XYZ file of C-alpha atoms in Angstrom:
703
model
C -64.345 63.352 -213.858
C -60.886 61.812 -213.729
C -60.484 58.213 -214.815
C -57.906 55.535 -214.112
C -55.270 55.607 -216.851
C -52.677 53.264 -218.242
C -49.703 53.683 -215.906
C -47.427 54.530 -218.851
C -49.383 57.728 -219.366
C -48.339 58.750 -215.855
C -44.830 57.319 -215.523
C -43.081 55.653 -218.444
C -40.593 52.801 -218.437
C -36.963 53.847 -218.921
C -36.134 51.374 -221.684
C -32.507 52.527 -221.928
C -31.896 51.797 -218.244
C -33.675 48.452 -218.444
C -31.600 47.455 -221.460
C -28.414 48.406 -219.597
C -29.429 46.448 -216.491
C -30.335 43.325 -218.455
C -27.231 43.455 -220.692
C -24.917 43.413 -217.698
C -22.338 40.632 -217.987
C -22.400 40.220 -214.226
C -25.256 37.867 -213.434
C -25.926 39.838 -210.279
C -26.073 43.153 -212.166
C -23.641 44.567 -209.615
C -21.751 47.815 -210.065
C -17.988 47.379 -209.906
C -15.503 50.032 -208.829
C -12.946 48.435 -211.169
C -14.977 49.540 -214.178
C -14.758 53.104 -212.948
C -11.043 52.903 -212.196
C -10.233 51.375 -215.595
C -12.657 53.690 -217.449
C -14.613 50.914 -219.162
C -18.294 51.441 -218.287
C -20.019 54.305 -220.089
C -22.828 54.498 -217.559
C -20.466 54.724 -214.587
C -18.323 57.314 -216.349
C -21.241 59.580 -217.255
C -21.749 61.691 -214.123
C -24.976 63.240 -215.367
C -26.641 59.899 -216.144
C -25.374 58.167 -213.031
C -26.490 60.894 -210.641
C -29.861 61.151 -212.394
C -30.534 57.430 -211.901
C -29.352 57.393 -208.272
C -31.788 58.018 -205.449
C -30.261 60.021 -202.609
C -30.765 57.753 -199.611
C -30.630 58.941 -196.024
C -27.137 57.448 -195.853
C -25.960 59.520 -198.827
C -27.471 62.686 -197.360
C -25.720 62.028 -194.052
C -22.301 61.649 -195.691
C -22.885 64.712 -197.885
C -23.374 66.814 -194.773
C -19.903 65.794 -193.611
C -18.291 66.325 -196.998
C -19.726 69.805 -197.347
C -17.752 70.769 -194.252
C -14.532 70.257 -196.213
C -15.227 73.595 -197.899
C -16.054 75.407 -194.671
C -13.954 76.842 -191.812
C -11.662 74.549 -189.833
C -13.809 74.484 -186.716
C -16.661 73.118 -188.802
C -14.704 70.102 -190.000
C -16.122 66.658 -189.106
C -14.774 65.310 -185.828
C -14.012 62.037 -187.569
C -12.960 62.048 -191.202
C -13.854 58.436 -191.942
C -17.076 56.501 -192.456
C -17.536 52.765 -192.793
C -20.533 51.752 -194.904
C -21.529 48.326 -193.628
C -24.260 46.266 -195.294
C -24.951 42.846 -196.782
C -24.621 41.795 -200.416
C -26.559 44.090 -202.713
C -27.083 46.704 -200.014
C -25.804 49.605 -202.122
C -22.261 49.969 -200.766
C -20.426 50.244 -204.101
C -23.196 52.339 -205.617
C -22.801 54.813 -202.754
C -19.030 55.071 -203.293
C -19.486 55.688 -207.022
C -22.049 58.364 -206.220
C -19.462 60.198 -204.120
C -16.850 59.744 -206.833
C -19.037 61.813 -209.153
C -20.054 64.151 -206.349
C -16.388 64.949 -205.598
C -15.571 65.413 -209.291
C -18.447 67.890 -209.598
C -16.916 69.850 -206.699
C -13.486 69.877 -208.299
C -12.003 67.695 -205.564
C -9.385 65.038 -205.906
C -10.641 61.443 -205.873
C -8.642 58.329 -205.024
C -10.513 55.074 -205.656
C -9.298 51.641 -204.582
C -11.009 48.319 -205.250
C -9.550 45.260 -203.569
C -10.623 42.996 -206.410
C -8.309 44.720 -208.902
C -5.342 42.734 -207.476
C -2.598 44.892 -209.036
C -1.133 46.669 -206.017
C -1.609 46.405 -202.287
C -3.776 49.075 -200.743
C -0.746 50.934 -199.321
C 1.151 50.740 -202.624
C -1.878 52.044 -204.484
C -2.378 54.902 -202.026
C 1.247 56.048 -202.377
C 1.076 55.848 -206.173
C -2.149 57.865 -206.386
C -0.692 60.647 -204.215
C 2.911 60.789 -205.469
C 2.765 59.066 -208.901
C 5.346 56.638 -207.547
C 5.450 53.776 -205.037
C 7.873 51.533 -203.189
C 6.955 47.852 -203.605
C 6.622 46.260 -200.185
C 4.831 43.341 -198.567
C 4.526 45.296 -195.343
C 2.754 48.537 -194.566
C 4.880 51.699 -194.603
C 6.010 53.216 -191.336
C 3.978 55.997 -189.790
C 6.703 58.477 -190.677
C 6.641 57.553 -194.357
C 2.854 57.544 -194.458
C 2.825 60.996 -192.876
C 5.170 62.277 -195.598
C 2.792 60.902 -198.238
C -0.288 62.477 -196.649
C 1.446 65.851 -196.381
C 1.230 65.998 -200.181
C -2.568 66.317 -199.907
C -3.229 70.054 -199.981
C -6.708 70.191 -201.547
C -10.005 68.494 -200.576
C -9.577 64.796 -201.312
C -11.938 61.853 -200.928
C -10.498 58.344 -200.580
C -12.898 55.550 -201.614
C -12.020 52.008 -200.500
C -14.110 49.069 -201.747
C -13.953 45.254 -201.798
C -11.280 44.793 -199.125
C -12.941 41.540 -198.153
C -12.736 40.264 -201.746
C -9.012 40.971 -201.659
C -8.593 39.003 -198.432
C -10.660 36.079 -199.725
C -8.577 35.896 -202.919
C -5.414 35.184 -200.939
C -4.322 31.677 -200.039
C -5.170 30.648 -196.452
C -1.449 30.687 -195.595
C -1.061 34.427 -196.243
C -4.637 35.748 -195.913
C -4.449 36.179 -192.141
C -1.164 38.108 -192.247
C -2.307 40.306 -195.131
C -5.598 41.097 -193.368
C -3.657 42.245 -190.307
C -1.479 44.472 -192.518
C -4.547 46.063 -194.132
C -6.070 46.893 -190.753
C -2.777 48.383 -189.545
C -2.497 50.555 -192.670
C -6.038 51.907 -192.356
C -5.625 52.554 -188.638
C -2.375 54.480 -189.236
C -3.918 56.336 -192.164
C -6.813 57.519 -190.013
C -4.573 58.561 -187.113
C -2.263 60.631 -189.308
C -5.008 62.119 -191.480
C -6.764 63.582 -188.439
C -4.291 66.458 -188.634
C -4.902 66.875 -192.381
C -8.278 68.517 -192.810
C -8.331 67.900 -196.570
C -8.812 64.118 -196.497
C -12.104 62.241 -196.094
C -12.202 58.436 -196.183
C -15.104 56.140 -197.122
C -14.691 52.377 -196.642
C -17.182 49.603 -197.407
C -17.516 46.502 -195.263
C -19.931 43.577 -195.816
C -21.858 41.664 -193.183
C -19.965 38.883 -191.485
C -22.813 36.456 -192.212
C -22.227 36.842 -195.966
C -18.956 34.921 -195.590
C -19.838 31.946 -193.434
C -17.427 29.654 -195.274
C -14.308 31.775 -194.759
C -12.860 32.055 -191.266
C -10.161 34.508 -192.389
C -12.710 36.886 -193.858
C -15.020 36.705 -190.850
C -12.077 37.395 -188.546
C -11.031 40.339 -190.722
C -14.513 41.902 -190.583
C -14.697 41.513 -186.796
C -11.200 42.949 -186.339
C -11.937 45.910 -188.613
C -14.909 46.862 -186.490
C -13.160 46.236 -183.172
C -9.711 47.722 -183.760
C -10.899 50.793 -185.664
C -13.999 51.676 -183.716
C -12.295 54.517 -181.821
C -11.518 56.216 -185.126
C -14.933 55.737 -186.668
C -17.698 58.084 -185.656
C -20.487 56.021 -187.167
C -20.787 52.622 -188.748
C -23.375 53.726 -191.285
C -25.677 50.880 -192.183
C -26.744 51.037 -195.801
C -29.915 49.174 -194.823
C -30.800 51.643 -192.067
C -33.115 53.819 -194.113
C -36.666 55.044 -194.371
C -38.981 52.086 -195.014
C -40.026 53.572 -198.354
C -36.512 54.021 -199.708
C -36.560 50.641 -201.539
C -39.693 51.794 -203.378
C -38.004 55.056 -204.394
C -34.762 53.375 -205.441
C -36.725 51.014 -207.690
C -38.702 53.847 -209.278
C -35.584 55.953 -209.844
C -33.754 53.022 -211.456
C -36.473 51.766 -213.804
C -38.663 54.710 -214.783
C -38.314 58.113 -216.400
C -39.421 61.514 -215.164
C -42.818 61.825 -213.500
C -45.084 64.101 -211.500
C -45.773 62.863 -207.963
C -49.061 64.775 -207.900
C -50.223 62.872 -211.006
C -49.234 59.597 -209.343
C -51.063 60.519 -206.136
C -54.220 61.321 -208.108
C -54.165 57.992 -209.961
C -53.395 56.009 -206.828
C -56.319 57.547 -204.967
C -58.696 56.658 -207.815
C -57.467 53.056 -207.789
C -57.497 52.610 -204.013
C -60.951 54.198 -203.757
C -62.135 51.636 -206.281
C -60.508 48.831 -204.317
C -62.339 49.955 -201.203
C -65.684 50.362 -202.960
C -65.427 46.958 -204.620
C -64.586 45.136 -201.407
C -61.048 44.245 -202.441
C -59.572 46.420 -199.692
C -60.628 46.618 -196.065
C -61.470 50.162 -195.005
C -59.056 49.837 -192.084
C -56.200 49.292 -194.507
C -57.130 52.299 -196.625
C -54.740 54.930 -195.242
C -51.700 52.679 -194.994
C -52.316 51.066 -198.373
C -52.813 54.460 -200.033
C -49.480 55.707 -198.691
C -47.651 52.526 -199.701
C -49.124 52.604 -203.199
C -48.130 56.248 -203.690
C -44.540 55.141 -203.126
C -44.626 51.839 -205.055
C -46.711 52.925 -208.108
C -47.032 51.508 -210.726
C -46.319 48.303 -208.753
C -48.909 47.297 -206.193
C -47.358 47.478 -202.701
C -47.587 43.721 -202.232
C -45.233 43.168 -205.184
C -42.439 45.147 -203.522
C -43.270 43.738 -200.085
C -43.069 40.165 -201.328
C -39.785 40.551 -203.172
C -38.030 42.942 -200.802
C -39.147 41.465 -197.468
C -39.950 37.799 -197.972
C -37.479 36.991 -200.738
C -34.694 39.178 -199.331
C -32.465 36.212 -198.501
C -32.276 35.160 -202.164
C -32.789 38.476 -203.900
C -29.623 40.376 -203.060
C -31.641 43.351 -201.864
C -31.898 46.191 -204.382
C -29.551 44.591 -206.906
C -31.578 41.454 -207.613
C -34.909 43.162 -207.070
C -34.190 45.771 -209.726
C -33.019 43.172 -212.231
C -36.094 41.002 -211.703
C -38.487 43.938 -212.000
C -36.620 45.062 -215.127
C -37.484 41.671 -216.654
C -41.127 42.150 -215.659
C -41.255 45.625 -217.221
C -39.579 44.405 -220.399
C -42.201 41.656 -220.704
C -45.039 44.147 -220.184
C -43.531 46.515 -222.753
C -43.192 43.776 -225.372
C -46.762 42.565 -224.790
C -48.096 45.998 -225.694
C -51.058 45.499 -223.368
C -52.117 48.493 -221.261
C -51.924 48.168 -217.476
C -53.412 50.431 -214.862
C -50.835 49.082 -212.419
C -48.596 46.036 -212.020
C -49.614 43.309 -209.588
C -48.241 39.842 -208.940
C -50.730 38.461 -211.433
C -49.170 40.617 -214.153
C -45.840 38.795 -213.899
C -45.861 36.626 -217.016
C -44.603 33.207 -215.990
C -44.626 32.146 -219.651
C -41.755 34.559 -220.259
C -38.603 32.446 -220.592
C -36.324 35.061 -219.012
C -38.595 35.458 -215.985
C -38.884 31.678 -215.669
C -35.120 31.279 -215.821
C -34.518 33.969 -213.233
C -36.978 32.444 -210.754
C -35.806 28.872 -211.310
C -32.262 29.903 -210.466
C -33.236 31.196 -207.051
C -35.975 28.833 -205.859
C -35.232 25.823 -203.693
C -35.429 22.455 -205.434
C -38.880 21.567 -204.102
C -40.258 24.998 -204.859
C -38.834 24.748 -208.366
C -40.754 21.508 -208.968
C -44.025 23.073 -207.866
C -43.230 26.190 -209.888
C -42.633 24.171 -213.058
C -45.664 21.928 -212.562
C -47.938 24.912 -212.026
C -46.634 26.642 -215.157
C -47.323 23.454 -217.136
C -50.886 23.404 -215.812
C -51.369 27.062 -216.710
C -50.311 26.472 -220.315
C -53.459 24.464 -221.005
C -55.746 27.311 -219.948
C -57.685 28.933 -222.762
C -56.892 32.517 -223.676
C -60.245 33.659 -222.302
C -59.165 32.460 -218.858
C -56.615 35.208 -218.356
C -58.187 36.114 -215.026
C -57.710 32.583 -213.762
C -54.114 32.559 -214.954
C -53.372 35.766 -213.111
C -54.968 34.505 -209.931
C -52.933 31.291 -210.027
C -49.752 33.304 -210.673
C -50.446 35.443 -207.638
C -51.164 32.462 -205.395
C -48.103 30.596 -206.643
C -45.681 33.468 -206.030
C -47.131 34.118 -202.587
C -47.162 30.469 -201.532
C -43.785 29.120 -202.618
C -41.436 28.693 -199.642
C -37.990 30.107 -200.300
C -36.193 29.346 -197.070
C -36.790 28.722 -193.396
C -37.596 32.375 -192.823
C -40.163 32.769 -195.595
C -43.405 34.361 -194.475
C -46.829 34.125 -196.051
C -49.427 36.802 -195.590
C -52.962 35.472 -195.991
C -54.424 38.941 -196.338
C -52.108 39.907 -199.201
C -52.959 36.715 -201.063
C -56.656 37.266 -200.585
C -56.442 40.872 -201.685
C -54.328 40.231 -204.763
C -55.874 37.005 -206.003
C -59.414 38.325 -205.732
C -58.681 41.802 -207.012
C -58.919 41.145 -210.719
C -62.390 39.692 -210.501
C -63.636 43.078 -209.328
C -61.593 45.235 -211.649
C -61.726 43.308 -214.917
C -64.685 40.959 -214.863
C -67.660 40.404 -212.612
C -69.354 37.507 -214.364
C -70.083 34.484 -212.203
C -68.547 32.252 -214.866
C -65.162 33.717 -214.078
C -65.696 33.075 -210.394
C -66.374 29.442 -211.161
C -63.311 29.261 -213.399
C -61.183 30.549 -210.569
C -62.561 27.930 -208.194
C -62.002 25.180 -210.725
C -58.461 26.288 -211.528
C -57.457 26.477 -207.881
C -58.980 23.073 -207.225
C -57.092 21.574 -210.174
C -53.798 23.031 -208.982
C -54.025 21.666 -205.443
C -51.988 18.525 -206.253
C -49.084 20.772 -207.266
C -49.047 22.445 -203.887
C -49.568 19.092 -202.203
C -46.328 17.845 -203.770
C -44.386 19.880 -201.242
C -45.506 17.471 -198.525
C -42.626 15.178 -199.441
C -40.234 17.645 -197.869
C -40.922 17.922 -194.155
C -39.205 21.309 -193.923
C -41.957 22.841 -196.019
C -44.904 21.464 -194.053
C -45.728 24.829 -192.559
C -46.009 26.520 -195.926
C -48.076 23.780 -197.536
C -50.455 23.868 -194.613
C -50.807 27.612 -194.971
C -51.288 27.299 -198.721
C -54.418 25.219 -198.187
C -55.770 27.790 -195.789
C -54.968 30.574 -198.241
C -56.825 28.788 -201.035
C -59.788 28.085 -198.802
C -59.804 31.699 -197.672
C -59.906 33.033 -201.242
C -62.716 30.734 -202.324
C -64.665 31.376 -199.159
C -64.359 35.133 -199.595
C -65.339 35.143 -203.264
C -68.258 32.777 -202.871
C -69.486 34.821 -199.978
C -69.651 37.732 -202.418
C -71.712 35.556 -204.754
C -73.902 34.139 -201.959
C -73.298 30.730 -203.498
C -73.301 28.369 -200.535
C -73.845 25.336 -202.754
C -70.619 25.859 -204.700
C -68.787 26.685 -201.513
C -69.854 23.431 -199.912
C -68.574 21.465 -202.891
C -65.156 23.095 -202.968
C -64.921 23.186 -199.193
C -65.300 19.431 -198.951
C -62.583 18.846 -201.525
C -60.081 21.198 -200.003
C -60.653 20.902 -196.290
C -62.047 17.431 -195.794
C -60.178 15.523 -198.498
C -56.847 17.189 -199.186
C -56.186 18.640 -195.759
C -57.075 15.420 -194.003
C -54.921 13.410 -196.417
C -52.053 15.765 -195.826
C -52.228 15.357 -192.072
C -52.453 11.577 -192.407
C -49.176 11.558 -194.379
C -47.457 12.727 -191.206
C -49.537 10.448 -188.974
C -46.738 8.192 -187.787
C -44.551 11.059 -186.626
C -46.834 12.047 -183.787
C -49.116 10.652 -181.133
C -52.009 8.742 -182.695
C -54.673 10.102 -180.374
C -53.571 13.692 -180.985
C -54.045 13.190 -184.705
C -57.439 11.630 -184.252
C -58.555 14.682 -182.313
C -57.321 17.009 -185.048
C -58.944 15.008 -187.830
C -62.211 14.701 -185.951
C -62.206 18.403 -185.291
C -61.487 19.295 -188.911
C -64.277 17.067 -190.175
C -66.752 18.069 -187.474
C -66.000 21.703 -188.077
C -67.009 21.405 -191.720
C -70.597 21.250 -190.556
C -70.408 23.787 -187.743
C -67.666 26.330 -188.353
C -66.936 26.878 -192.030
C -70.436 27.512 -193.301
C -70.825 31.025 -194.664
C -73.953 31.595 -192.636
C -72.450 30.395 -189.374
C -71.141 33.271 -187.251
C -69.055 31.126 -184.935
C -65.286 31.178 -185.249
C -65.180 33.000 -188.553
C -61.753 34.191 -187.508
C -60.235 30.818 -188.426
C -58.855 31.632 -191.869
C -57.762 35.154 -191.037
C -54.662 33.900 -189.278
C -51.713 31.679 -190.061
C -51.528 28.197 -188.555
C -47.885 27.038 -188.558
C -48.172 23.292 -188.908
C -44.814 22.289 -187.435
C -45.311 24.445 -184.341
C -48.801 23.075 -183.932
C -47.707 19.451 -183.991
C -44.686 19.970 -181.749
C -46.893 21.461 -179.065
C -49.997 19.365 -179.694
C -49.432 17.023 -176.780
C -49.170 19.875 -174.309
C -51.915 22.155 -175.548
C -54.770 19.882 -176.613
C -57.372 19.416 -173.938
C -58.809 15.926 -173.634
C -62.504 16.363 -173.038
C -65.190 13.784 -172.464
C -67.100 12.850 -175.618
C -70.385 13.975 -174.082
C -69.126 17.570 -173.935
C -70.687 19.911 -176.405
C -69.115 19.393 -179.838
C -69.105 23.048 -180.800
C -67.359 23.947 -177.578
C -64.720 21.291 -178.238
C -64.234 22.552 -181.786
C -63.910 26.106 -180.572
C -61.338 25.244 -177.953
C -59.168 23.147 -180.250
C -59.240 25.743 -183.000
C -58.278 28.372 -180.485
C -55.272 26.200 -179.706
C -54.395 26.161 -183.380
C -53.964 29.936 -183.329
C -50.656 29.696 -181.507
C -49.068 32.700 -183.189
C -51.989 35.124 -183.161
C -51.113 38.771 -182.617
C -54.375 40.724 -182.751
C -56.597 41.623 -179.837
C -59.133 39.008 -180.894
C -56.596 36.202 -180.770
C -55.150 37.659 -177.585
C -58.590 37.369 -176.007
C -58.923 33.796 -177.240
C -55.497 32.942 -175.876
C -56.437 34.351 -172.491
C -59.626 32.329 -172.416
C -57.763 29.240 -173.534
C -55.270 29.579 -170.709
C -58.038 30.022 -168.178
C -59.606 26.797 -169.405
C -56.237 25.022 -169.453
C -55.610 26.033 -165.865
C -59.068 24.874 -164.884
C -58.651 21.545 -166.680
C -55.140 20.953 -165.410
C -56.371 21.116 -161.849
C -58.488 18.036 -162.508
C -56.516 16.173 -165.177
C -53.024 16.795 -163.828
C -52.309 16.607 -160.128
C -49.486 19.066 -159.661
C -48.455 22.690 -159.735
C -45.774 22.305 -162.418
C -48.242 22.058 -165.290
C -50.231 24.990 -163.949
C -47.057 27.047 -163.733
C -46.142 26.133 -167.311
C -49.541 27.246 -168.529
C -49.236 30.579 -166.750
C -45.749 31.108 -168.113
C -47.007 30.355 -171.597
C -49.618 33.075 -171.230
C -47.022 35.511 -169.943
C -44.650 34.839 -172.833
C -47.356 35.200 -175.445
C -48.659 38.407 -173.936
C -45.175 39.887 -174.050
C -44.941 39.047 -177.747
C -48.253 40.615 -178.658
C -48.267 43.762 -176.526
C -46.516 45.759 -179.222
C -48.864 44.390 -181.886
C -52.121 45.005 -180.086
C -52.912 48.271 -181.841
C -51.917 47.219 -185.354
C -54.816 45.094 -186.522
C -58.479 45.577 -185.758
C -61.046 43.135 -187.043
C -64.774 43.010 -186.749
C -65.733 40.649 -183.959
C -69.007 39.184 -182.764
C -68.990 38.905 -178.998
C -71.104 35.777 -179.280
C -67.900 33.972 -180.282
C -66.400 34.156 -176.822
C -69.031 35.441 -174.393
C -70.500 31.949 -173.766
C -67.073 30.711 -172.708
C -66.620 33.516 -170.197
C -69.783 32.596 -168.389
C -69.521 28.967 -167.342
C -72.893 29.131 -165.592
C -74.724 28.680 -168.868
C -75.187 25.129 -170.055
C -76.107 26.195 -173.571
C -72.950 26.554 -175.601
C -75.076 27.744 -178.521
C -75.930 30.714 -176.344
C -76.223 33.989 -178.293
C -76.377 37.062 -176.065
C -79.317 39.344 -176.577
C -78.553 42.877 -177.746
C -78.025 45.248 -174.863
C -79.330 48.786 -175.059
C -76.504 50.323 -173.090
C -72.972 49.532 -174.187
C -71.655 50.738 -170.838
C -73.572 47.919 -169.151
C -72.027 45.489 -171.601
C -68.541 46.752 -170.838
C -69.183 46.619 -167.126
C -70.507 43.062 -167.195
C -67.657 41.743 -169.298
C -65.005 43.618 -167.332
C -66.373 42.154 -164.114
C -66.311 38.619 -165.489
C -62.804 38.976 -166.860
C -61.373 40.734 -163.847
C -62.820 38.200 -161.438
C -61.334 35.312 -163.390
C -57.913 36.937 -163.536
C -58.099 37.762 -159.851
C -58.972 34.156 -159.031
C -56.088 32.802 -161.064
C -53.692 35.497 -159.865
C -52.368 35.912 -163.389
C -51.994 39.671 -163.283
C -48.765 39.505 -161.339
C -47.384 37.304 -164.138
C -47.442 40.180 -166.595
C -51.070 40.766 -167.607
C -52.240 44.347 -167.183
C -55.985 44.774 -166.847
C -55.687 48.059 -168.771
C -54.583 46.113 -171.835
C -57.643 43.947 -171.475
C -59.879 47.001 -171.261
C -58.279 48.655 -174.288
C -58.726 45.473 -176.245
C -62.368 45.141 -175.247
C -63.123 48.774 -176.113
C -61.880 48.187 -179.653
C -63.856 44.981 -179.944
C -67.031 46.710 -178.778
C -66.428 49.565 -181.186
C -66.403 47.112 -184.092
C -69.142 44.862 -182.768
C -72.214 44.689 -184.989
C -74.830 43.104 -182.736
C -75.129 45.747 -180.032
C -78.051 48.035 -180.699
């Protein structure tokens, strides 16, 4: 029987490539066309090595199809002989040009390479010199007639590579940058027009995103003008980021690892993912997607690439920074000499000075403080608490906010932070160590409260921590320990956190939230309580919650059933839910809001706002409705559909015939939507039925 092996037995680290990446003088590890032009980078000059370490992206394949037509009959020639490769910093623009430099050399073609940051000659002077071995110095572009004479000297297949034009513009003084930019555009436009009659010339030009140069008006104007004035000559603006979703995984593997067998990788990945599923670390519904992702990301767990490539993309300059950071991680693993079956977030050694330095340079100031404080706390852990250290590392990297667009995925944190307990140790002592370590590190996360822009992420961090502990203790059936930790995290820290922001919002709104949080400790969070278990499966953006609190909280009389009040308020907290379960809760919430508004607010405006809110949210979630399916107990929401019952603890009896169940619920729902006339505002009853079918399929109480 096959066994899970050390990943280095399947795919080994390319130490030569890692050494080259980390020795780069450029702090961004960027390739530079100047090094190729001036023949001063051995790696760039070695066609065999460069092509071997370059993954052929969809963009490269597309351009190759055009270039291959240079060798074929005239009628097969590309309709447009120019491509503009447009992407942000680190998107692979220069790498793609260098690839085609070597590709053309291997074909025996002529190559002309120009990099705007070389600053020796203007682009038109350089072009003339490369073609004729001579040039006429001039501050203005040559006439069309002269340019045509130059191009007529091109009699064999030739590829013209143009890089870093924007860097050239930005290096000019503001007084001359605008004029020079206009001259560059005129030259390229004339070059393209004239070269259309010369079937031997193919032009590749790189262009960055306008947003990468927010501080330079001249550069932004140049980029816009390039796209606008040359669009009739450009068949496609090829986006370097417009690729298969797994291309980043493949680029990383090609850059950092040696030769491998994909079949061997697939076999190992299946063994690991099967174990994840069996151990409870992976939901069965995630199995197929996770298996496919892991086959592409191995030996890194998919969440490592997802976190760095997707969430940290604004600070990691796409592939460039990602590859350098992962090279540091692999170097650390190599030097440790410890075997790894795979590489997860917990395997990133935050004690490594180079890794620390890299992360500190990119984190925001508040995140850096939390990062440093957490590392200090981790240093005091005993060596036998490696599991705890890994779990804290995973939580820390997932929880730190990077910028306003950072996203935190509760499910990834849960999966990764709890994984090692199943794979490496199952003793209860380790479970308790994990709980203790997380509890001790809460003040570090709480420090972020001082910066109001990070409220959302701190709030989520508490929920993530609670979710992990709740999940793990549920595995241990240890309700006593759960109660202890629950009180500390939810009642104490979370309540204190909300009180810090007390004066910013309406006092009564806060009292309702605090009362609900504390009441819910006894009714909602208990492991054995089936009601509202969905709470910690979804994000609760704190800022959005508080901004809308006044409008969405329903003021109920104190004699109303407490559980019903808790349920309704917590439903309101799920204001960004995207699964069918949350969709159903949102629908029910809006029905109740409409009903309450009729009595608490005398006017149609509020009712209209509530209906519009439902319509807007439904539009946002329609596309997501099929993505996530979770097990649901109908006793969570069935009591709230049927207002005739006075017992809000009502638990429906199992029904023998599921068709009867469907029919009854459909009738209740359809009648309510008919009464409120919401369907014409965008709700399709078919969506409701599809949603309910999936919920019934996963429902565990129907016999």
